[in-house]
PDB file of C-alpha atoms in Angstrom:
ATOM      1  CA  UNK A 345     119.672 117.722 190.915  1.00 48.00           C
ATOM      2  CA  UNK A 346     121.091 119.505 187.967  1.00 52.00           C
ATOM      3  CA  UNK A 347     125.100 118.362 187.462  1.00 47.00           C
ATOM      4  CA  UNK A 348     125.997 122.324 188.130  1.00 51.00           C
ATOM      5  CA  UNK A 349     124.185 122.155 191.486  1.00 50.00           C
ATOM      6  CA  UNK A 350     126.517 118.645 192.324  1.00 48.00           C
ATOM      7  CA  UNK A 351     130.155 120.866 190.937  1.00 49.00           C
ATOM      8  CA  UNK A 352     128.879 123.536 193.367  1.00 53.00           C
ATOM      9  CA  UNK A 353     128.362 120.556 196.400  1.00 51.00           C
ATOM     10  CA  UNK A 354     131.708 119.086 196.177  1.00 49.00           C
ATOM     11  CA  UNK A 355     134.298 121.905 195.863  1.00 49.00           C
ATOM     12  CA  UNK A 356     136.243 121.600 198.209  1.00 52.00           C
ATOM     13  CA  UNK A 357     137.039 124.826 200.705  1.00 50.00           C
ATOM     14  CA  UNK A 358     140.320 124.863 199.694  1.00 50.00           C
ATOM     15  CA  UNK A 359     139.375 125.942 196.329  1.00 49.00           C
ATOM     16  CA  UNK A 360     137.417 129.246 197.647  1.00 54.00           C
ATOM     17  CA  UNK A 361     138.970 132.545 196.331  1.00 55.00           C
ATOM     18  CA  UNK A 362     141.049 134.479 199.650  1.00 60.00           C
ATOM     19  CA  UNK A 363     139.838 137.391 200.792  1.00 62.00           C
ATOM     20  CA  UNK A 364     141.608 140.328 199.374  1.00 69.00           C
ATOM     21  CA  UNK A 365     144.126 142.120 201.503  1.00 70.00           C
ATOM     22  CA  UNK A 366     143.794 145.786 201.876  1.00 73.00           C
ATOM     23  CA  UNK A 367     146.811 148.306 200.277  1.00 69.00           C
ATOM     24  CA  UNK A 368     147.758 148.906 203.179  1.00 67.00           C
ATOM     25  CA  UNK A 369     148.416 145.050 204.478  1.00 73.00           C
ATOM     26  CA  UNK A 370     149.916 144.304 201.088  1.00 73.00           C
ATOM     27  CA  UNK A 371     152.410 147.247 201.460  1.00 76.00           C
ATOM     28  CA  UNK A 372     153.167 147.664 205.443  1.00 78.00           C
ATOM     29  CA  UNK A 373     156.771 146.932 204.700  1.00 83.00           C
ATOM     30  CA  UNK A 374     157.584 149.728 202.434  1.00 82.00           C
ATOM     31  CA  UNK A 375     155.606 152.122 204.223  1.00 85.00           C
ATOM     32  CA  UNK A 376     157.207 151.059 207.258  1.00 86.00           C
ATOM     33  CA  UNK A 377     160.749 151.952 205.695  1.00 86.00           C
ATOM     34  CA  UNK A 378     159.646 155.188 203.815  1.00 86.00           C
ATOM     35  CA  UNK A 379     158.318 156.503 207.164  1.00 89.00           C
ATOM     36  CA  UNK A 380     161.591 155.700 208.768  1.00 90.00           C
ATOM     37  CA  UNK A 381     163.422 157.397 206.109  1.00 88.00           C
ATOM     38  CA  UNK A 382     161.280 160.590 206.400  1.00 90.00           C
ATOM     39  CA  UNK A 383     161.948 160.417 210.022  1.00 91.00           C
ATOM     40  CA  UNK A 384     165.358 160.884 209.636  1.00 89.00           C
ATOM     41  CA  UNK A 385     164.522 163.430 206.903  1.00 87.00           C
ATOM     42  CA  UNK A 386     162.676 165.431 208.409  1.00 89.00           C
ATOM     43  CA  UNK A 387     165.440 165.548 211.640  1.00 90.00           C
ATOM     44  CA  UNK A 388     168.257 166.597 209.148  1.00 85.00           C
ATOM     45  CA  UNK A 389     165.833 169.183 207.241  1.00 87.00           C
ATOM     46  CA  UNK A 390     164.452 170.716 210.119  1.00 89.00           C
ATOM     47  CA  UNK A 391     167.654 172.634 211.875  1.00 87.00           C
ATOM     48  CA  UNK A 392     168.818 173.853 208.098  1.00 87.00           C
ATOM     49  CA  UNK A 393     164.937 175.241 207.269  1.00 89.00           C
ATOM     50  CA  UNK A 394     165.591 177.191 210.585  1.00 89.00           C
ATOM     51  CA  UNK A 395     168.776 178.376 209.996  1.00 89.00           C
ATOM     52  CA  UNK A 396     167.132 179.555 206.183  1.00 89.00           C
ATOM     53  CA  UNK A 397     164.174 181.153 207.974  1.00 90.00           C
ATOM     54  CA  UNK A 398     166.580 183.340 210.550  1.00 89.00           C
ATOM     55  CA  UNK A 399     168.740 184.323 207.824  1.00 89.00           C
ATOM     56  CA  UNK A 400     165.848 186.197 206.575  1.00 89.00           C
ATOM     57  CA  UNK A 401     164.041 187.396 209.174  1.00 88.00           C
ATOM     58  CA  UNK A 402     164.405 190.463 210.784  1.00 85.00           C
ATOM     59  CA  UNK A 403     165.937 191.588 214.367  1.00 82.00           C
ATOM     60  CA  UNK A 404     162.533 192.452 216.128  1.00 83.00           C
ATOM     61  CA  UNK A 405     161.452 188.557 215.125  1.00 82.00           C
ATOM     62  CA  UNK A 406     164.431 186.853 215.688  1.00 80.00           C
ATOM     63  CA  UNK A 407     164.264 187.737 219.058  1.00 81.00           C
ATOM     64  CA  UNK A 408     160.577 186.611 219.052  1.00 80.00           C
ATOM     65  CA  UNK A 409     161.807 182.685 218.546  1.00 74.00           C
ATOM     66  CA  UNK A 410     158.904 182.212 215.667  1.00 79.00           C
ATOM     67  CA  UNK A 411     159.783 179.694 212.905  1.00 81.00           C
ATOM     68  CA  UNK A 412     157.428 181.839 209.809  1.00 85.00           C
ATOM     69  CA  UNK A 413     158.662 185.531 210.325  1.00 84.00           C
ATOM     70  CA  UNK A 414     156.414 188.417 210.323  1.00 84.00           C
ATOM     71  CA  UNK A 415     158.903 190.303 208.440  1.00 85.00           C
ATOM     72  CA  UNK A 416     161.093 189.201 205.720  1.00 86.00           C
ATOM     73  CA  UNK A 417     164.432 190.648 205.529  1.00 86.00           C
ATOM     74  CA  UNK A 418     167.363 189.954 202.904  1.00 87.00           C
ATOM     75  CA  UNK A 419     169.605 192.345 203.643  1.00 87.00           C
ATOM     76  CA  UNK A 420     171.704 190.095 205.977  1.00 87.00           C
ATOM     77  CA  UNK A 421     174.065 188.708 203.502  1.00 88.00           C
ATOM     78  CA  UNK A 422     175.184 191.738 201.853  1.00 87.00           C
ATOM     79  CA  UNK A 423     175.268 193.031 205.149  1.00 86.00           C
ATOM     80  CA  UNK A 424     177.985 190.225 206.500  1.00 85.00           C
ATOM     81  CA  UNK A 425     179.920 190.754 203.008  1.00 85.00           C
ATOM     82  CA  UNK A 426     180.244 194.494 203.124  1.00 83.00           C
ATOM     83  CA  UNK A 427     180.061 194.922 207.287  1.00 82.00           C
ATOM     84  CA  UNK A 428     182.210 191.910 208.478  1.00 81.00           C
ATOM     85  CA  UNK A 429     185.551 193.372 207.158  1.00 80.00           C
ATOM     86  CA  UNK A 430     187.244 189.502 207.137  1.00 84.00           C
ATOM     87  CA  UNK A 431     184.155 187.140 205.879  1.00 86.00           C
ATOM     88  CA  UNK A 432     185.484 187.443 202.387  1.00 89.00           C
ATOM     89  CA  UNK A 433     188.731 186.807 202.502  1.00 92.00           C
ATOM     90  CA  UNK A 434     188.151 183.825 205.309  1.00 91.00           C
ATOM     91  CA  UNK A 435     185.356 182.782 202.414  1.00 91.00           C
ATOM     92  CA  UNK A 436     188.437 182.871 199.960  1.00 93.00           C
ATOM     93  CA  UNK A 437     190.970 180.996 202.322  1.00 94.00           C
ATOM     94  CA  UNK A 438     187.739 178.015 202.163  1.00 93.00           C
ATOM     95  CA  UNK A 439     187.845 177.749 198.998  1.00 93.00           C
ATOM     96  CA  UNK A 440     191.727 178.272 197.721  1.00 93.00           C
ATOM     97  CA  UNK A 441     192.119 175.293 200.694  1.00 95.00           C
ATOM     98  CA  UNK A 442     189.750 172.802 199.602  1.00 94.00           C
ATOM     99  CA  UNK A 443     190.348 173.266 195.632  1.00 94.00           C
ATOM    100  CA  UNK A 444     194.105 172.612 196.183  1.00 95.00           C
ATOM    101  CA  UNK A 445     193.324 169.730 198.674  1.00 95.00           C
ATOM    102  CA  UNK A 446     190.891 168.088 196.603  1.00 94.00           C
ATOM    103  CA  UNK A 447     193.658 168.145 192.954  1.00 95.00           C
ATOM    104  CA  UNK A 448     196.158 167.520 194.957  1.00 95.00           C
ATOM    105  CA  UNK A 449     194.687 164.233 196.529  1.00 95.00           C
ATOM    106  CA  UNK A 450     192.291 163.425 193.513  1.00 93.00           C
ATOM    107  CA  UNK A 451     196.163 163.038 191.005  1.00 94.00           C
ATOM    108  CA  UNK A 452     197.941 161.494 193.777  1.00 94.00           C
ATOM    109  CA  UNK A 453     195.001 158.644 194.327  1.00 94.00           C
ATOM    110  CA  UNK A 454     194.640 157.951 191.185  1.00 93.00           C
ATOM    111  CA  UNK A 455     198.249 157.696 190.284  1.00 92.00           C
ATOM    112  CA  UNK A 456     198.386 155.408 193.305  1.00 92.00           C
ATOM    113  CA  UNK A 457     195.229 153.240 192.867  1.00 91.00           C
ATOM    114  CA  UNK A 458     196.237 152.298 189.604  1.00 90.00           C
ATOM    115  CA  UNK A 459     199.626 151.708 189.647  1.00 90.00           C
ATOM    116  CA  UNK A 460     198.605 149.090 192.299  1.00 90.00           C
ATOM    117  CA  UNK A 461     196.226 147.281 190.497  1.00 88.00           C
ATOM    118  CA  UNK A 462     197.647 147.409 187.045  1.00 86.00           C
ATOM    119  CA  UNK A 463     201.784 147.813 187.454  1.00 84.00           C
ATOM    120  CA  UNK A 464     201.569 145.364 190.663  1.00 80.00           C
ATOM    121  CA  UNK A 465     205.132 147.274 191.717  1.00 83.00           C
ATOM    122  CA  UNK A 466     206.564 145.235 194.375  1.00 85.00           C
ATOM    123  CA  UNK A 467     205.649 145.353 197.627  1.00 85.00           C
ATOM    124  CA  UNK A 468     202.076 146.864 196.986  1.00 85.00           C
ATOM    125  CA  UNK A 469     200.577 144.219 199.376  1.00 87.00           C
ATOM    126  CA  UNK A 470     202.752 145.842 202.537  1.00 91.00           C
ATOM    127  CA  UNK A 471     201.092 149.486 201.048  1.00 88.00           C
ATOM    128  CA  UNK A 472     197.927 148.466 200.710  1.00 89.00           C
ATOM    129  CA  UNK A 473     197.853 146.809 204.298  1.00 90.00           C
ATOM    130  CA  UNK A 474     199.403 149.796 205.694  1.00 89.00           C
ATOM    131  CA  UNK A 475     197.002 152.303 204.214  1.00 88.00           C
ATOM    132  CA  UNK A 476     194.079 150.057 206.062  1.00 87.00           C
ATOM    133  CA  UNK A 477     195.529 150.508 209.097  1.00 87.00           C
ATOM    134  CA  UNK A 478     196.100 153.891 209.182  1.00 84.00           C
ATOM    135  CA  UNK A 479     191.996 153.581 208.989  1.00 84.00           C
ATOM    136  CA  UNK A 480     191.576 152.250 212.153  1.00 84.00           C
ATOM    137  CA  UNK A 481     193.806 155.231 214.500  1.00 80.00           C
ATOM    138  CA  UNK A 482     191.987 158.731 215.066  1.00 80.00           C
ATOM    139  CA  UNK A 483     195.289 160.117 213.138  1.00 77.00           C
ATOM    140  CA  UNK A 484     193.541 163.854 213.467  1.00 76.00           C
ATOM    141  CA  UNK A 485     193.938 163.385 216.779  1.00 77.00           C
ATOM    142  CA  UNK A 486     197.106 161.531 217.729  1.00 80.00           C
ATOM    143  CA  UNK A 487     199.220 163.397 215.223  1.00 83.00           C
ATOM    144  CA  UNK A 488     198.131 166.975 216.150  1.00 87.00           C
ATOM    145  CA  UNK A 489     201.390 167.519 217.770  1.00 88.00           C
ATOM    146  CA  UNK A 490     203.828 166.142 215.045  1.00 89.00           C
ATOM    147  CA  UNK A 491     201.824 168.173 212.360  1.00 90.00           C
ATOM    148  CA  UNK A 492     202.206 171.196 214.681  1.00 91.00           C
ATOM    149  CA  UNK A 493     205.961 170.458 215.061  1.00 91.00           C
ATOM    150  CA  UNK A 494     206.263 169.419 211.123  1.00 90.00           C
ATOM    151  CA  UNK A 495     204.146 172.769 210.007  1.00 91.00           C
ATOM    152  CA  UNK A 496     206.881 175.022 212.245  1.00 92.00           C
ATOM    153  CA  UNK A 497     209.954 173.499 210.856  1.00 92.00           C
ATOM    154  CA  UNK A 498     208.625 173.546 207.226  1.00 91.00           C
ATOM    155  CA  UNK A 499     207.706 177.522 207.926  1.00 90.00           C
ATOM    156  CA  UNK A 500     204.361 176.845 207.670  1.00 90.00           C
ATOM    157  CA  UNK A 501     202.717 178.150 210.719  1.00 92.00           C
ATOM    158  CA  UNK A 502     199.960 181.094 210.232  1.00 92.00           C
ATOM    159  CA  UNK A 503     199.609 180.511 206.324  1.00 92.00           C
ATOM    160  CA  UNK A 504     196.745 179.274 204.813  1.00 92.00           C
ATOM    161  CA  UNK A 505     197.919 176.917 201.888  1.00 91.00           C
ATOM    162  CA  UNK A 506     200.165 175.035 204.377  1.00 91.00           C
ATOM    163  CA  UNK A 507     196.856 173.695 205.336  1.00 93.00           C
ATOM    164  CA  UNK A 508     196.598 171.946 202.270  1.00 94.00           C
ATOM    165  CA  UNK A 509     199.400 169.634 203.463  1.00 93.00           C
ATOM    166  CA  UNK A 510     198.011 167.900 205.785  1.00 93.00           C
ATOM    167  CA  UNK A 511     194.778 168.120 205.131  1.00 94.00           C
ATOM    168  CA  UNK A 512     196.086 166.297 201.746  1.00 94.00           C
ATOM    169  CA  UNK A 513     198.366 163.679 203.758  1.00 91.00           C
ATOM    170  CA  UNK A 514     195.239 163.014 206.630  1.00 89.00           C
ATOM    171  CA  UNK A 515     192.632 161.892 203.358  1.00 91.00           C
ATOM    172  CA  UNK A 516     195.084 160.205 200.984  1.00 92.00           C
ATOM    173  CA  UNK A 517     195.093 156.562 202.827  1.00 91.00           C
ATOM    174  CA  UNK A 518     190.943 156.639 202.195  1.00 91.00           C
ATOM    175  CA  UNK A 519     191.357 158.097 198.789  1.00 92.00           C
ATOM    176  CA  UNK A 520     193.751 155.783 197.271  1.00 93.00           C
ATOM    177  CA  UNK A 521     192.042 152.828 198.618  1.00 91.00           C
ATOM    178  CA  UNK A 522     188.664 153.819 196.750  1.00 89.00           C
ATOM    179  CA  UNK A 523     190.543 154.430 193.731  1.00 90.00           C
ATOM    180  CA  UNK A 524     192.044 150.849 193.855  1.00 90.00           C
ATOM    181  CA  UNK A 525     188.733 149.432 194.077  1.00 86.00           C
ATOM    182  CA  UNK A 526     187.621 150.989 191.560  1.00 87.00           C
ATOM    183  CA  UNK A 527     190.728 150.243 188.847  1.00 88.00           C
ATOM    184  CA  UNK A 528     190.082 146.638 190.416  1.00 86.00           C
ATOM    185  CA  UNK A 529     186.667 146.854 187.663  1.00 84.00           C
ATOM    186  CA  UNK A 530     189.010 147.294 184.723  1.00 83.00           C
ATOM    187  CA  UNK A 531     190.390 143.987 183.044  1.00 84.00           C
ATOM    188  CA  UNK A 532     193.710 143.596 182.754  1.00 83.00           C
ATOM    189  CA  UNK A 533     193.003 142.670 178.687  1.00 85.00           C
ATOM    190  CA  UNK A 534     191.995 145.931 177.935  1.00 85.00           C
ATOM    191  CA  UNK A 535     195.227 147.646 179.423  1.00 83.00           C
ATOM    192  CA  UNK A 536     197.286 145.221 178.112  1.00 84.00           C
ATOM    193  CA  UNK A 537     195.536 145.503 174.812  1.00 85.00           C
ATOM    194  CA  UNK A 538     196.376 149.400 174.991  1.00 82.00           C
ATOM    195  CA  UNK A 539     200.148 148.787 175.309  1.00 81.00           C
ATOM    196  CA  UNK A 540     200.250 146.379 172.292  1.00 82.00           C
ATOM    197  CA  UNK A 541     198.440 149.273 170.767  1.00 80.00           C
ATOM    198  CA  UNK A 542     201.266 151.539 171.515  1.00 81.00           C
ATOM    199  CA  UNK A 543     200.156 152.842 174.340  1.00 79.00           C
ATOM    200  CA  UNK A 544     202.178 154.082 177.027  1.00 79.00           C
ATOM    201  CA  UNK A 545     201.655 153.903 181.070  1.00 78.00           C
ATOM    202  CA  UNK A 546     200.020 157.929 180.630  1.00 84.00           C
ATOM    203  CA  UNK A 547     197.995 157.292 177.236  1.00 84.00           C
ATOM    204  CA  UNK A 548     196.723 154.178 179.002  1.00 84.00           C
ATOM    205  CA  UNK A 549     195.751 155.678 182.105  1.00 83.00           C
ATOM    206  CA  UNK A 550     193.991 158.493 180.166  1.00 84.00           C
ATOM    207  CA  UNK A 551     192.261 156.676 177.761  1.00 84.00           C
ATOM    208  CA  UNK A 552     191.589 153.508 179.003  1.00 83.00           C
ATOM    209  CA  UNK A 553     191.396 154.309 182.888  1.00 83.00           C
ATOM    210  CA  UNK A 554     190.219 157.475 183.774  1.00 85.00           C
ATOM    211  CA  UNK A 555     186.750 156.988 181.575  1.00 84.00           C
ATOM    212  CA  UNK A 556     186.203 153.407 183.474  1.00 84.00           C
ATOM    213  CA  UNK A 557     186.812 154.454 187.016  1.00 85.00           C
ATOM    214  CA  UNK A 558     185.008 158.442 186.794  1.00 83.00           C
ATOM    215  CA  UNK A 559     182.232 157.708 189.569  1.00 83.00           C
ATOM    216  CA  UNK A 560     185.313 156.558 191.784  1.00 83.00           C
ATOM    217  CA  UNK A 561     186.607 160.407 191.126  1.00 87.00           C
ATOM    218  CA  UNK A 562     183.528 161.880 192.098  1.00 85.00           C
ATOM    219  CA  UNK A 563     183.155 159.597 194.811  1.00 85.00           C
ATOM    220  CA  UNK A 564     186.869 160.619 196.371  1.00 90.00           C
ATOM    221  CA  UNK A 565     185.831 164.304 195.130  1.00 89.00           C
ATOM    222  CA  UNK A 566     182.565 164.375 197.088  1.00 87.00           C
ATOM    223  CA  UNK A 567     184.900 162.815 200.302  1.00 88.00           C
ATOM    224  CA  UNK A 568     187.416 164.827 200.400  1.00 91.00           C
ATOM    225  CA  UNK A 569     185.206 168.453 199.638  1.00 91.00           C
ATOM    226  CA  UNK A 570     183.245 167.446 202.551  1.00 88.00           C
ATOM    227  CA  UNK A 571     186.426 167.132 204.900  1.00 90.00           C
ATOM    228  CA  UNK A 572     188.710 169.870 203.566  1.00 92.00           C
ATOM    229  CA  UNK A 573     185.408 172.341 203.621  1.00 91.00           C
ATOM    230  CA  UNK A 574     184.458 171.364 207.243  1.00 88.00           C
ATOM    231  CA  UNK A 575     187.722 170.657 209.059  1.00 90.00           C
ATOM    232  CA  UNK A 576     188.454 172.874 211.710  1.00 89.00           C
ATOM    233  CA  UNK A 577     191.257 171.492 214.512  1.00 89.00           C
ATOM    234  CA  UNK A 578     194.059 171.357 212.358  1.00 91.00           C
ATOM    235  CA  UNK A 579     193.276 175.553 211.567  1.00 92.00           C
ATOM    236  CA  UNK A 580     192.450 176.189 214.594  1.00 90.00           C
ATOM    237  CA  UNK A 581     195.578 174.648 215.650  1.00 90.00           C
ATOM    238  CA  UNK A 582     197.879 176.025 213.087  1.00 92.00           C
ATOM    239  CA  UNK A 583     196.451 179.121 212.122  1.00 92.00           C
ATOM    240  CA  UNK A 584     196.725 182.306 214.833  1.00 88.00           C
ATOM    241  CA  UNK A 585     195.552 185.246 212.091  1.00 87.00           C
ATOM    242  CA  UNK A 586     192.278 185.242 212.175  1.00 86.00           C
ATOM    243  CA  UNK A 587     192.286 186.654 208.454  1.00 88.00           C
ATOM    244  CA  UNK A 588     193.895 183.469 207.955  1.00 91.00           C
ATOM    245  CA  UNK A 589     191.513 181.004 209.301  1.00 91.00           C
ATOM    246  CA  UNK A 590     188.378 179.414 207.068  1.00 92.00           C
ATOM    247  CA  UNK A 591     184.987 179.700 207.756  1.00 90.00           C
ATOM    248  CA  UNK A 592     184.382 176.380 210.046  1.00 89.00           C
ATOM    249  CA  UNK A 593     186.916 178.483 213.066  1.00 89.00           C
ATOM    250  CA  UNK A 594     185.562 181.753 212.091  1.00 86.00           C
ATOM    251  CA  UNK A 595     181.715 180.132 212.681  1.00 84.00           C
ATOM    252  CA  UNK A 596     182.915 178.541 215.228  1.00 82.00           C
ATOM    253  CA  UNK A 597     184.258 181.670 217.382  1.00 80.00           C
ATOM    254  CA  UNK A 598     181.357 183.818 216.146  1.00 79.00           C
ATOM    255  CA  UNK A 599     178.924 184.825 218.999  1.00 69.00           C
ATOM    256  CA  UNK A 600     175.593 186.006 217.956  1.00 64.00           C
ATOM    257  CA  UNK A 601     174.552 189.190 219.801  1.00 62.00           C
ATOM    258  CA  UNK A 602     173.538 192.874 218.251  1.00 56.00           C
ATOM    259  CA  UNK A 603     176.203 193.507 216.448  1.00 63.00           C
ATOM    260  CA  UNK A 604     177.888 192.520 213.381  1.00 68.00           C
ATOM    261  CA  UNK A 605     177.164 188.812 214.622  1.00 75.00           C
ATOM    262  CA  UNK A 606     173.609 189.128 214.974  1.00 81.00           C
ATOM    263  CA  UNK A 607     171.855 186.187 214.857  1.00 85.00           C
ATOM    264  CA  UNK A 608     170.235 186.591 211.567  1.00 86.00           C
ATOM    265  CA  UNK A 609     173.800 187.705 210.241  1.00 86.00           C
ATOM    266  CA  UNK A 610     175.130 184.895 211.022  1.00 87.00           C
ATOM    267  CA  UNK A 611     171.992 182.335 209.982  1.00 88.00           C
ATOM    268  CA  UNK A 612     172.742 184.278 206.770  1.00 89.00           C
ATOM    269  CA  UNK A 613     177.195 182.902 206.716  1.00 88.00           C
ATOM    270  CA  UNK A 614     176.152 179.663 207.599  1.00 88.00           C
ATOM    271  CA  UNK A 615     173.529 179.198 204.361  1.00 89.00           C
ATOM    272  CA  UNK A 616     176.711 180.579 202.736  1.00 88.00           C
ATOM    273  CA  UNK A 617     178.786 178.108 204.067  1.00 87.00           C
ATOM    274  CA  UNK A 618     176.672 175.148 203.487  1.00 86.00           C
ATOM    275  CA  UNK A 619     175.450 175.996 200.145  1.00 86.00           C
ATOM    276  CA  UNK A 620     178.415 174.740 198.430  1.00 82.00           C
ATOM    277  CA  UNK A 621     178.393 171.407 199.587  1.00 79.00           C
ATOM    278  CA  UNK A 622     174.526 170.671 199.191  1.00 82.00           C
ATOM    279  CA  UNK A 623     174.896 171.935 195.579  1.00 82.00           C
ATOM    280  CA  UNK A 624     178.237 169.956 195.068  1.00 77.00           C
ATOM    281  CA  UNK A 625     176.331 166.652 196.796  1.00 75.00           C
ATOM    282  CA  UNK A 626     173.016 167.657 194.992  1.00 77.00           C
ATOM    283  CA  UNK A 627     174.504 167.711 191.266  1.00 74.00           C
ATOM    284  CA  UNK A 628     176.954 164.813 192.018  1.00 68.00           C
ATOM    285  CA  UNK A 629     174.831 162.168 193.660  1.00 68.00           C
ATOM    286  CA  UNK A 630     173.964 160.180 190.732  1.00 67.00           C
ATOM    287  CA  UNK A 631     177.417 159.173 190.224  1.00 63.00           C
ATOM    288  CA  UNK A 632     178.282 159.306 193.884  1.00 59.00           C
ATOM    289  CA  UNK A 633     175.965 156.441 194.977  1.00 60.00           C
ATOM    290  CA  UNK A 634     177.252 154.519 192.047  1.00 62.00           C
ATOM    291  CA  UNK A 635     180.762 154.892 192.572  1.00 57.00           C
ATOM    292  CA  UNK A 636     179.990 153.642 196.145  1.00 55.00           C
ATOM    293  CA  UNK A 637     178.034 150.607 194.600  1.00 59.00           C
ATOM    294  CA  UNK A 638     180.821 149.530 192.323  1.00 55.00           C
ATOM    295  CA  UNK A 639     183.557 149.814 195.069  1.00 49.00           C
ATOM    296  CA  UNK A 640     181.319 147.809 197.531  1.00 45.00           C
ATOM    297  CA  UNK A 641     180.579 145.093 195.100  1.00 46.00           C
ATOM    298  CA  UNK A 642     184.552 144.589 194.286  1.00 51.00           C
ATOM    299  CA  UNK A 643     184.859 144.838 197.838  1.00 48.00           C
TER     300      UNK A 643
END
């Protein structure tokens, strides 16, 4: 017996190459999880592909209930712009509201979130705890009443930029506290070093804070678009004038039938509406998830 016929005797079983698994054995997992994530998808896709494919169809098939139209028709949104005599100026009021909600509570958290984490004022324990309670109430809802009352005796019933009052005071708690987090990822060297620079509290915050901590403003930026551009109780509550209102009441109050609210017409306002904030979300994502990565992890 030849000494490669005696190797080939005694090896051991153990020693025998494994079958090879198959692609898909080797990666069930992540197919599992990318088919779960298309799921969901696919369910949040679905409703705004219809709501594109009805703003573009035309009355004879929107009645017909098909998804692909027969006919394609693009006249609905000039028609809702030049045919809906308030859509512009309710798209206007949207707008003016959110831009002045979103400054107004972008300066204010960032003043706020870092002079608690770098000027440690006294008493910023007591603020910080109170701000993280105010998390926990459905404030929206419990204040309604007071904001009413507060809104009259300020004079600010039926006009539009008093809604950027409390729209500011309802997402400040939730804003500051993400800006905190985030100044909490600046050393307290490199501020110091800027004031034995020279530098003052401003030129500090400019120069040294604001470039370390700009995913934490698009992160607040992103928040606070979403729930200026979508509220709609504290108009509805506050605001009477219909030429006053924003879009979410307006939407909300519209009726699709055969006239100017036809349901292609208004498919065609809500792609309006929604546009903003899926290009805002789209552009700003990036930076987005990692502001909300570097606030968890300091968290």
């Amino acid at each position: 017996m030849s000494v490669e016929a005696v190797h080939r005797t005694v090896t051991p079983a153990t020693t025998r190459s494994r079958p090879k698994q198959s692609w898909f054995n080797r990666n069930r997992s992540a197919i599992v999880r990318h088919g779960v994530i298309n799921l969901f998808m696919v369910i949040i896709l679905l409703p705004l592909a219809w709501v594109l494919m009805m703003s573009i169809k035309s009355l004879p098939d929107a009645m017909r209930g098909d998804f692909w139209p027969r006919k394609f028709d693009f006249t609905h949104y000039s028609f809702v712009f030049e045919r809906i005599v308030n859509l512009p100026i309710n798209l206007f009021n949207s707008i003016y509201v959110t831009a002045g909600t979103v400054l107004i509570t972008t300066v204010c958290a960032v003043l706020a979130g870092y002079a608690l984490v770098h000027l440690r004022p006294r008493g910023a324990g007591l603020v910080v705890a109170a701000l993280l309670v105010s998390l926990y109430f459905p404030v929206r809802v419990v204040s309604i009443i007071s904001i009413y009352e507060t809104q009259k005796a300020l004079g600010l019933i039926n006009d539009t930029a008093g809604l950027i009052l409390p729209y500011v005071t309802l997402q400040l708690a939730i804003s500051i506290l993400i800006m905190r987090s985030m100044f909490q990822l600046v050393p307290h060297e490199m501020i110091e070093a800027a004031k034995i620079d020279g530098a003052g509290a401003w030129r500090t915050l400019w120069m040294v804070g604001l470039p370390m901590v700009r995913n934490g403003l698009v992160v607040i930026f992103i928040v606070n678009f979403v729930a200026a551009w979508g509220e709609y109780l504290l108009c509805l509550t506050l605001i009477d004038d219909e030429a006053r209102r924003t879009m979410p009441v307006v939407l909300a109050a519209a009726q699709g039938g055969q006239g100017q609210w036809a349901w292609p017409n208004l498919a065609a306002v809500y792609v309006i509406v929604v546009t903003p904030g899926i290009l805002a979300f789209t552009f700003a994502q990036k930076f987005f998830f990692k502001g909300l990565m570097e606030g968890a992890l300091k968290g």
